Coordinates of C-alpha atoms in Angstrom, one line a residue:
X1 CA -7.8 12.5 8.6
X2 CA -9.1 13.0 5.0
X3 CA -9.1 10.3 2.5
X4 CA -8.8 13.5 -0.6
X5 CA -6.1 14.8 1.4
X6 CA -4.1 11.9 2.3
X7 CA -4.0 11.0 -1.2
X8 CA -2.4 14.2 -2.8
X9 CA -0.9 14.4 -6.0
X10 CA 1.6 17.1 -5.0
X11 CA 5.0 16.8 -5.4
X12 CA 7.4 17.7 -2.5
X13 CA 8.2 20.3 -2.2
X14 CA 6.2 22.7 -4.1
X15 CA 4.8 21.4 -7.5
X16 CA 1.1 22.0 -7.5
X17 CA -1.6 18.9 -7.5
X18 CA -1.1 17.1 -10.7
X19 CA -4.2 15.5 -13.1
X20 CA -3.8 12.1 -13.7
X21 CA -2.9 10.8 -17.1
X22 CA -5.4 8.2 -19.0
X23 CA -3.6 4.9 -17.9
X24 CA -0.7 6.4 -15.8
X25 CA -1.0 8.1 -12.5
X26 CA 1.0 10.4 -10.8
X27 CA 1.7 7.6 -7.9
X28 CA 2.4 5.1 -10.7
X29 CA 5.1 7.4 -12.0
X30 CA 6.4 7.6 -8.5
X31 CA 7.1 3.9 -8.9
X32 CA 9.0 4.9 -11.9
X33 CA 11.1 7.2 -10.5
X34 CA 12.0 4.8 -7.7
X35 CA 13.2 2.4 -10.0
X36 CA 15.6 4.3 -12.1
X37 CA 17.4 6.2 -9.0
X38 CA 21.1 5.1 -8.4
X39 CA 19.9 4.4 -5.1
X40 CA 17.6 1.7 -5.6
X41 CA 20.4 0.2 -8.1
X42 CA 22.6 -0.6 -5.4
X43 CA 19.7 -2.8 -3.5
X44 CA 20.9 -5.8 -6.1
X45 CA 24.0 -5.8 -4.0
X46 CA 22.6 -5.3 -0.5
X47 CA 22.1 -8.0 1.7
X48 CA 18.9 -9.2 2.6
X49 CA 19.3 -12.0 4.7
X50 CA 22.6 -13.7 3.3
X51 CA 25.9 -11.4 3.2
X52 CA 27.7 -11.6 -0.3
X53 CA 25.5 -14.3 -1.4
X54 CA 27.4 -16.6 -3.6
X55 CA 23.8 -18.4 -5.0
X56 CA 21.6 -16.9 -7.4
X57 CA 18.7 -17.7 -5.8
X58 CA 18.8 -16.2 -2.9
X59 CA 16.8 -12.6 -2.4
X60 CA 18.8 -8.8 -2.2
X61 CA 17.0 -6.2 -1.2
X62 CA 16.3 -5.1 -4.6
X63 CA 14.4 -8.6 -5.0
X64 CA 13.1 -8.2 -1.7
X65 CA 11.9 -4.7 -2.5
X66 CA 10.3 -6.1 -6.1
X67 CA 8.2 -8.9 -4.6
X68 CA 7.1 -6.7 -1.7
X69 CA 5.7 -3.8 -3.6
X70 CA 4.0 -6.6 -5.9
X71 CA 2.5 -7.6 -2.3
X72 CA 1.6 -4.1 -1.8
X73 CA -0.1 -3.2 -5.0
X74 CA -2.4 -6.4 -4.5
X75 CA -2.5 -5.1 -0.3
X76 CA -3.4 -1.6 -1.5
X77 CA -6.1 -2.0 -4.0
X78 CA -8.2 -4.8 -2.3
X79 CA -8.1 -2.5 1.2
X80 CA -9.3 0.2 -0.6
X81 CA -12.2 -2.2 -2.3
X82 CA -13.1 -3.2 1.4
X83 CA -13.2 0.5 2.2
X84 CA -15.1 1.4 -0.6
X85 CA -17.4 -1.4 0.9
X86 CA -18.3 0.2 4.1
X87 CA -18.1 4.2 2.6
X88 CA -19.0 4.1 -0.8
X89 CA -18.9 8.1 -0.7
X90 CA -15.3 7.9 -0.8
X91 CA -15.7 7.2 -4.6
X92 CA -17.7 10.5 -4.6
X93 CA -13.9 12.8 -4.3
X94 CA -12.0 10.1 -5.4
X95 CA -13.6 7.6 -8.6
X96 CA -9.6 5.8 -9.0
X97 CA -10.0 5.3 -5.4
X98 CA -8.8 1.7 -4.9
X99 CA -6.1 2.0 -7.6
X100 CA -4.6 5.0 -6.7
X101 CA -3.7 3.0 -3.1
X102 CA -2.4 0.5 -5.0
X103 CA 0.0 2.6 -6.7
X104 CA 1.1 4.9 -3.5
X105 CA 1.1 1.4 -1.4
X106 CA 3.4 -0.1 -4.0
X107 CA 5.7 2.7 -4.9
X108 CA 6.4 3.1 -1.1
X109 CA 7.2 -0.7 -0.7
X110 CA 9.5 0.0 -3.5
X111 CA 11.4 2.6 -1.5
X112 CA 10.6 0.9 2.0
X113 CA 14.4 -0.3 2.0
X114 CA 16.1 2.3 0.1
X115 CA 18.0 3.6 2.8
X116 CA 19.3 0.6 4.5
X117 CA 23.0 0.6 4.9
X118 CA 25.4 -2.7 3.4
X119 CA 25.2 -5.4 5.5
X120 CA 21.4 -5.6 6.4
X121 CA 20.1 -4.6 9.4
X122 CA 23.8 -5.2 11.4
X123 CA 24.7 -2.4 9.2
X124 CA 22.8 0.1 11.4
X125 CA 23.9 -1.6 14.9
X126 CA 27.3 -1.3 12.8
X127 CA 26.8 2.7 12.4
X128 CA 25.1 2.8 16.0
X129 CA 28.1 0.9 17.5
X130 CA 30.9 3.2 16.1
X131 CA 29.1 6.4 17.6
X132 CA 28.8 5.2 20.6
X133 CA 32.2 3.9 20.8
X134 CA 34.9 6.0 22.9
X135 CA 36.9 6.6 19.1
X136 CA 33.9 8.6 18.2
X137 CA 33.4 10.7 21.1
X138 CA 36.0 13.4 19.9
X139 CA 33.4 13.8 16.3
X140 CA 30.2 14.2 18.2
X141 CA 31.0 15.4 22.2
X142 CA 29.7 19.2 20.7
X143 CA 26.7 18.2 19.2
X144 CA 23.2 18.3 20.7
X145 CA 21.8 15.1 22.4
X146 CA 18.9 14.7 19.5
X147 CA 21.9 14.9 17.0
X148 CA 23.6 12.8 18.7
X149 CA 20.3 10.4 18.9
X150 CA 20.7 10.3 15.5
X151 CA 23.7 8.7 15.0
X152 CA 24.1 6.4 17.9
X153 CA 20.6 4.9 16.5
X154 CA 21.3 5.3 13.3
X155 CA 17.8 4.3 11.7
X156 CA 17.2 3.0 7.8
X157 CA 13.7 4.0 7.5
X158 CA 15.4 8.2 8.3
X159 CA 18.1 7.4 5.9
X160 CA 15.5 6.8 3.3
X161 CA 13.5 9.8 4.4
X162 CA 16.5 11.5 3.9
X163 CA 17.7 9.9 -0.2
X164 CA 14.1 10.9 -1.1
X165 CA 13.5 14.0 -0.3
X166 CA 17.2 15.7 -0.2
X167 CA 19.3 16.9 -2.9
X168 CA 22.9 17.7 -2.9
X169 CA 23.7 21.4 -3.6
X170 CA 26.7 20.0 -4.7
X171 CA 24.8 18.6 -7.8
X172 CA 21.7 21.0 -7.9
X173 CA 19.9 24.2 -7.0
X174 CA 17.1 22.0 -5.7
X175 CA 16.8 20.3 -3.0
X176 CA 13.5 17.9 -3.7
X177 CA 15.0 14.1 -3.8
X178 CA 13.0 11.8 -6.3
X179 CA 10.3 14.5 -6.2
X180 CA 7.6 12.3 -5.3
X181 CA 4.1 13.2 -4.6
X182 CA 3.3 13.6 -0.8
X183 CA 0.7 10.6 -0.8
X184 CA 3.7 8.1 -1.7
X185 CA 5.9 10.0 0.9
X186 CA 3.7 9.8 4.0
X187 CA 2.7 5.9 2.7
X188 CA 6.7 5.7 2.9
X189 CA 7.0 7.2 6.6
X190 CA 6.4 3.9 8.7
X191 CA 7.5 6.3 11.7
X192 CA 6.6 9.4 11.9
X193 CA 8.6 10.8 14.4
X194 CA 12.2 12.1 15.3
X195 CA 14.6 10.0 17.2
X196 CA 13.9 11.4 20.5
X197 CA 10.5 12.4 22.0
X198 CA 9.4 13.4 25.3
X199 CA 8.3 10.3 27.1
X200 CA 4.6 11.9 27.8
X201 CA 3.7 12.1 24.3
X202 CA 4.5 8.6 24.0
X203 CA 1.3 6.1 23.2
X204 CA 3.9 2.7 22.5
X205 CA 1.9 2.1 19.1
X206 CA 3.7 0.4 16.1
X207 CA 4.5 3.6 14.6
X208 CA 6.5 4.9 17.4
X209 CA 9.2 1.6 18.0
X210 CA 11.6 3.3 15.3
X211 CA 12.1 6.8 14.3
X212 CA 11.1 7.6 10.7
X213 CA 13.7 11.3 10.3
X214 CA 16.9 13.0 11.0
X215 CA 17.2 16.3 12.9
X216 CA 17.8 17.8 9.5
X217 CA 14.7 17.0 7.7
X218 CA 12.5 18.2 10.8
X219 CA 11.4 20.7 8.8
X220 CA 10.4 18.7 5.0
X221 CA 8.6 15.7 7.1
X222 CA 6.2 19.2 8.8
X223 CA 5.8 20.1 5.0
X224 CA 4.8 16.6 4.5
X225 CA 2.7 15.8 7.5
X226 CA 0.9 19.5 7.2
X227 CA 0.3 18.6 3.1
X228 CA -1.3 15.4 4.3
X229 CA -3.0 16.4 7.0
X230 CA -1.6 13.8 9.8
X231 CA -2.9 14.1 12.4
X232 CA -0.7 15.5 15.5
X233 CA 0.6 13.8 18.4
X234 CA 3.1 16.5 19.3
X235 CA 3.2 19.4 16.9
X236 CA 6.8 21.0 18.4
X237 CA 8.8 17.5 18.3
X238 CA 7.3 16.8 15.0
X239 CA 5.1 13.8 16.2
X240 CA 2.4 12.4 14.8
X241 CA 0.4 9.6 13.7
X242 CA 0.5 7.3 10.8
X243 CA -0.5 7.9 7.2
X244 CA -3.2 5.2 7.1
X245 CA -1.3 3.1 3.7
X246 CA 1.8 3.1 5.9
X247 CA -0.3 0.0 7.7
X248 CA -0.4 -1.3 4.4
X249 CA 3.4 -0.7 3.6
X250 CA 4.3 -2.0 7.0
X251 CA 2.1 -5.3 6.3
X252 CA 3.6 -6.3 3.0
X253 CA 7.1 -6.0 4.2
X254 CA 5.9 -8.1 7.4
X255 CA 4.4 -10.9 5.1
X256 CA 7.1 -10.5 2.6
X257 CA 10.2 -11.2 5.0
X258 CA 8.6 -13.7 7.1
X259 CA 7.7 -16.1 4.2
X260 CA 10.5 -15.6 1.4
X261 CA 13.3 -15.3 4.2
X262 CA 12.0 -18.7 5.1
X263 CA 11.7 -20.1 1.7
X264 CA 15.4 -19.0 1.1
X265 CA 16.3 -20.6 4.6
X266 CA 14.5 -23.9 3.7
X267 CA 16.5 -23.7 -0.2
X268 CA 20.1 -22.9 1.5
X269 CA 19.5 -26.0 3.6
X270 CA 19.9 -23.8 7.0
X271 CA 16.3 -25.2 7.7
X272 CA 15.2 -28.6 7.7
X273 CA 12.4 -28.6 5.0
X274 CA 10.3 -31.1 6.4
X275 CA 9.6 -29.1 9.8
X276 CA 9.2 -26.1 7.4
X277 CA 6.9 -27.3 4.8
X278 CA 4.6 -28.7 7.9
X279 CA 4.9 -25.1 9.5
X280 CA 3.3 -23.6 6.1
X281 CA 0.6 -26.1 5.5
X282 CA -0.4 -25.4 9.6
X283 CA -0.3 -21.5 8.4
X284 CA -2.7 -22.0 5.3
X285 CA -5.1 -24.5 7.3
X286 CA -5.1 -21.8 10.3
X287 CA -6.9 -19.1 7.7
X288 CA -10.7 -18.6 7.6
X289 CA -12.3 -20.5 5.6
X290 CA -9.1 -22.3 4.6
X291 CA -9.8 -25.3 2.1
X292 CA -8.7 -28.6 3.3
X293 CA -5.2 -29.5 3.3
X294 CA -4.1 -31.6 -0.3
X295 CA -0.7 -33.3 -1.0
X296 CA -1.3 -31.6 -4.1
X297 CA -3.1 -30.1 -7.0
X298 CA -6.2 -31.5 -8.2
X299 CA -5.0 -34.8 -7.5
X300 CA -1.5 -34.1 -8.8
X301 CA 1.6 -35.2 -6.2
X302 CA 4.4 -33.0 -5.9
X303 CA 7.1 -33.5 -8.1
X304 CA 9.8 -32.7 -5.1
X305 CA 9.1 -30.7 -2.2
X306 CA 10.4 -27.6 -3.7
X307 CA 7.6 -27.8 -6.0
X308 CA 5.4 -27.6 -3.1
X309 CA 7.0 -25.0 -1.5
X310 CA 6.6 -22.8 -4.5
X311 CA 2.8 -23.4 -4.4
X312 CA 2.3 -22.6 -0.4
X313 CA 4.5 -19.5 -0.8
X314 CA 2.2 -18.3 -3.4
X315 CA -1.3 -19.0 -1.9
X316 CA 0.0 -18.0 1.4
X317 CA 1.1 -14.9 0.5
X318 CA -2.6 -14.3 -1.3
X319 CA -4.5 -15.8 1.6
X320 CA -2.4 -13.0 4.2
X321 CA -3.1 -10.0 1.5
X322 CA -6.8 -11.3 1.5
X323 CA -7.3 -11.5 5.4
X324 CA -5.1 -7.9 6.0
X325 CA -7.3 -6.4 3.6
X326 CA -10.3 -7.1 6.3
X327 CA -8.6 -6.5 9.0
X328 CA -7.6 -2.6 7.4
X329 CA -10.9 -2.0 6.2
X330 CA -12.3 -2.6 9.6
X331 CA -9.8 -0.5 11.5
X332 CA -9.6 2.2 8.7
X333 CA -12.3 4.4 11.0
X334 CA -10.1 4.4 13.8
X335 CA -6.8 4.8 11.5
X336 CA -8.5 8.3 10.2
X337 CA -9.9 9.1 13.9
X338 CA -5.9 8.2 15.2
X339 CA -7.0 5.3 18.1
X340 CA -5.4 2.8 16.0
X341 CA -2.0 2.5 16.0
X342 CA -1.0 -1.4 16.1
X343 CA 0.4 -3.8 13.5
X344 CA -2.3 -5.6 11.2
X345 CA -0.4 -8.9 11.0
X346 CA 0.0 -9.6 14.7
X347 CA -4.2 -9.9 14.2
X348 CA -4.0 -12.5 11.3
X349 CA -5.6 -16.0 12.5
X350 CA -2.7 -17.3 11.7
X351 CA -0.3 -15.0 13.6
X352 CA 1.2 -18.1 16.5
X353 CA 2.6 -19.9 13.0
X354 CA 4.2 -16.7 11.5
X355 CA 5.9 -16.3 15.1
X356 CA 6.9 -20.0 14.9
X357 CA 8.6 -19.3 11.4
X358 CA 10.0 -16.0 12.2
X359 CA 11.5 -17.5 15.3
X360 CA 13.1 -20.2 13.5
X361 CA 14.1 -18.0 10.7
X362 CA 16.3 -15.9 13.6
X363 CA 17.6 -19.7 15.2
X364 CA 18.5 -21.4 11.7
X365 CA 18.9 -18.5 9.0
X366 CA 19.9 -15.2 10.9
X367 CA 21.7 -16.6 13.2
X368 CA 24.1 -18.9 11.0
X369 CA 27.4 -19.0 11.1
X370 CA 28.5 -17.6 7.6
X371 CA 25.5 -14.6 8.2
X372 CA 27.4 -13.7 11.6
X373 CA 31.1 -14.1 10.3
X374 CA 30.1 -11.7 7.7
X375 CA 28.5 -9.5 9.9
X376 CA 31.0 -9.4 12.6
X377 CA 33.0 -8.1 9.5
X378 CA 30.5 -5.4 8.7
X379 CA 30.8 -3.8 12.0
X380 CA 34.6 -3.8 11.5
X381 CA 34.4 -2.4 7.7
X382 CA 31.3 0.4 8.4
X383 CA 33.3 1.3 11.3
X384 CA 36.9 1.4 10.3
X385 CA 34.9 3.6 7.2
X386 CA 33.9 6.2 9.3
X387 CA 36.6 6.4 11.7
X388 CA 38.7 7.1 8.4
X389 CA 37.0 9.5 6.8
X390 CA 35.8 11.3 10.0
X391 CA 39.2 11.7 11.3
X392 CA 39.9 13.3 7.4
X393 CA 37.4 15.6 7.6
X394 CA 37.6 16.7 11.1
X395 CA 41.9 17.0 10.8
X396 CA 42.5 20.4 11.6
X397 CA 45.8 20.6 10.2
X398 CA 45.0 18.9 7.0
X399 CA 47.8 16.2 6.3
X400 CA 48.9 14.3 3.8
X401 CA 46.9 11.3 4.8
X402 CA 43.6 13.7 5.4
X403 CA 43.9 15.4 2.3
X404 CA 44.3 12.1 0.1
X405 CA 41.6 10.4 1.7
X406 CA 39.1 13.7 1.5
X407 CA 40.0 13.8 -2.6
X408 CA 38.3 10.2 -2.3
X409 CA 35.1 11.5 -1.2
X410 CA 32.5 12.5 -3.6
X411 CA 32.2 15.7 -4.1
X412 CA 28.4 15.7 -2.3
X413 CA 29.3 14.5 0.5
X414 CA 32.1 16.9 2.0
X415 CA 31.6 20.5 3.5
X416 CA 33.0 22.2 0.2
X417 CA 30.8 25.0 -2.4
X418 CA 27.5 25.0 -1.6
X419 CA 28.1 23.2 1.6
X420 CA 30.6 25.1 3.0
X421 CA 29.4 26.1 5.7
X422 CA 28.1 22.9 6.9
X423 CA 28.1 22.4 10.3
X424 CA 29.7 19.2 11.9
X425 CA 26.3 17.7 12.4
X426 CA 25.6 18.0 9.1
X427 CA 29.1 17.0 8.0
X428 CA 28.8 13.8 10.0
X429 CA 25.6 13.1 8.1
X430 CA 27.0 13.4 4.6
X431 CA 29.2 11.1 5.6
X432 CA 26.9 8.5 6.5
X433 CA 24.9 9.5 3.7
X434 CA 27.8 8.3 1.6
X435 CA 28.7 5.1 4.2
X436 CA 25.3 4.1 4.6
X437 CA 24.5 3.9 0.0
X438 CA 27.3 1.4 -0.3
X439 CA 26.6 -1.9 -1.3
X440 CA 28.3 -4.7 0.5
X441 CA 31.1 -5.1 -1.8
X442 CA 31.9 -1.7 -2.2
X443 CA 32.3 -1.4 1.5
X444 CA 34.2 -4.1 1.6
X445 CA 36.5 -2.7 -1.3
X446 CA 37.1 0.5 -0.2
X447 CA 37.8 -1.0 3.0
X448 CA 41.0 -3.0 2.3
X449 CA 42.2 -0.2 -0.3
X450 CA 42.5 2.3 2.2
X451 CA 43.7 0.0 4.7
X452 CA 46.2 -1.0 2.7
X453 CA 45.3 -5.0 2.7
X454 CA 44.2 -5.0 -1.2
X455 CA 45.3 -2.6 -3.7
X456 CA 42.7 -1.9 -6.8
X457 CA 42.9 -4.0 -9.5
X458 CA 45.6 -2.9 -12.1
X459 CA 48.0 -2.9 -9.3

């Protein structure tokens, strides 16, 4: 693969290469558009780790997505500086070189989440669970088994394929998302690959555990992956390898969950702060050249030991960006070749302790008893949302019921106008499309209105 290309400043689907402007890039302006979407509004009341948090402290995904593309600027540039290092031709094509990966790196860490479904990550076993569930068998028996791939592992990272590169016809002529430049787009694409793929194509790298499109955008991730030039693992199934800043996109997220899920499960109490300060101090001794452990700075003792988790957060999360940075420049030959296909952090020095922390993360924070009560409930609310609305939309003889609930679907998302002719695929998907952007408590909302638990207020 080709640095030049990999970096272009096309937009999908068809605006031509753009010329930067003095202080403002087209991958900065990416960022930009990311940030004013509806779509990344709703993060602020998505869960990240806590359900309906009731504490202010405690991160959404829209913090979550702030603080990892902040990760990923810092990731992006300083990789490309260590590239830079080793090929100083590079700069030859391409003199913005290292901030130009800052910028795609970041605006895709922006977006790395913009898909995910209320609920966290249950929300997609929520989705999965319903379509694989005897009461959905009667929506999706007619449908072909990669369709039906789609929906029974329903996927986040497709989802968010799907918000940035697809329009309604419902609300334009278009159909080009956010509009984004390919560069940011393939950065975006942890996964490039469908949800199913024949089993002798498959090379079990990182990029292949998850599936990064739906059947329907088959064909605008080719028009991304041929811009690009990605390299091809199996052209017909629309396979292929990594963008080489996905590494970096992948990396901040890792580093970003594992710490600040932490730090929020030491602050909520779920985690005994004693056994997690000592894991953090063990993870900053454990990096190269790691100064010698301090009780505080420059001779200062801590005022309380949320003081000092503050500080390790910080230089933890600079010492990981620093030692990734390496690790991606070295590999970067072998990323453009494609005979690198594994995840950075699992080769940090420090690697055992992140395990150790993510592990107790899943025992203490994850696996608490308010998280699963609210999940449990999830499953019940995503699922009792589609069986509604897909037994609406798919009622023949169009009752009373059907007819009042369809009127409560946005316009976009129903097989009406331009989408008419829709097919029940595609139907299924708008659906989720609308399912899947709710935050947590509109879900929840919706859920009792139509179920007839809570009216809205003014009742």
């Amino acid at each position: 693969m080709s640095w030049f290309q990999l970096l272009s400043t096309r937009r999908y689907p068809d605006r031509p290469a753009e010329q930067p402007m003095p202080g403002r890039s087209p991958y900065l302006a990416d960022y930009d558009r990311v940030v004013f979407s509806s779509a990344f509004r709703r993060l602020q009341r998505k869960t990240q780790v806590m359900p309906l948090p009731e504490t202010d402290f405690v991160h959404t995904r829209l913090t979550h997505s702030l603080e990892t593309a902040c990760v990923g600027r810092s990731l992006g540039r300083l990789s490309a500086r260590r590239v830079l290092e080793n090929d100083p031709s590079i700069a030859n094509e391409l003199p913005d070189f290292a901030q130009d990966c800052g910028d795609i790196v970041a605006s895709a860490c922006l977006a790395h989440d913009i898909g995910n479904p209320p609920f966290g990550h249950s929300g997609e076993d929520a989705i999965s669970a319903y379509f694989a569930s005897d009461a959905a068998e009667r929506f999706i028996k007619h449908l072909g088994a990669a369709e039906i791939a789609d929906l029974q592992h329903f996927e986040g990272n497709a989802a968010g394929f799907r918000i940035l590169t697809h329009t309604y016809p419902a609300l334009s002529s278009g159909s080009a998302g956010l509009g984004l430049t390919y560069a940011t787009l393939g950065a975006f694409t942890k996964y490039p690959r469908p949800s199913v793929i024949n089993a002798d194509k498959k090379q079990n790298g990182a990029s292949e555990k998850k599936y990064g499109h739906f059947q329907a955008e088959n064909a605008r991730f080719k028009l991304v992956a041929d811009e690009l030039g990605l390299r091809p693992k199996d052209v017909a199934a629309g396979f292929y390898h990594r963008h080489p800043l996905a590494f970096l996109v992948e990396a901040a997220d890792d580093i970003c969950y594992r710490i600040i899920d932490f730090e929020d499960g030491l602050k909520l109490g779920l985690i005994d702060h004693e056994r997690g300060l000592n894991l953090l101090r063990e993870l900053r001794a454990a990096a190269p050249n790691a100064r010698p452990k301090t009780s505080g700075r420059s001779g200062l003792e801590w005022r309380d030991w949320q003081e000092e988790l503050g500080y390790l957060r910080a230089t933890l999360i600079g010492q990981l960006v620093d030692e990734t940075a390496t690790r991606f420049a070295h590999h970067a030959p072998a990323i453009l070749a494609g005979t690198y296909d594994a995840s950075l952090v699992k080769e940090l020095s420090g690697y055992e302790f992140l395990q150790e922390i993510q592990q107790l993360s899943v025992d203490k924070l994850y696996r608490s008893r308010p998280v699963l009560e609210i999940e449990a409930a999830g499953f019940e609310v995503l699922g009792g949302l589609l069986d509604v609305f897909l037994s609406a939309i798919f009622d023949k003889k169009e009752n009373h019921r059907s007819r009042k609930l369809l009127d409560l679907l946005p316009n976009q998302f129903r097989a009406i106008g331009p989408q008419a002719g829709a097919s029940a695929y595609e139907q299924i998907l708008l659906l989720t499309d609308y399912v899947a952007g709710m935050t947590d408590q509109h879900a929840l909302s919706l859920y009792k209105t139509i179920k007839g638990i809570d009216l809205p207020k003014g009742f």
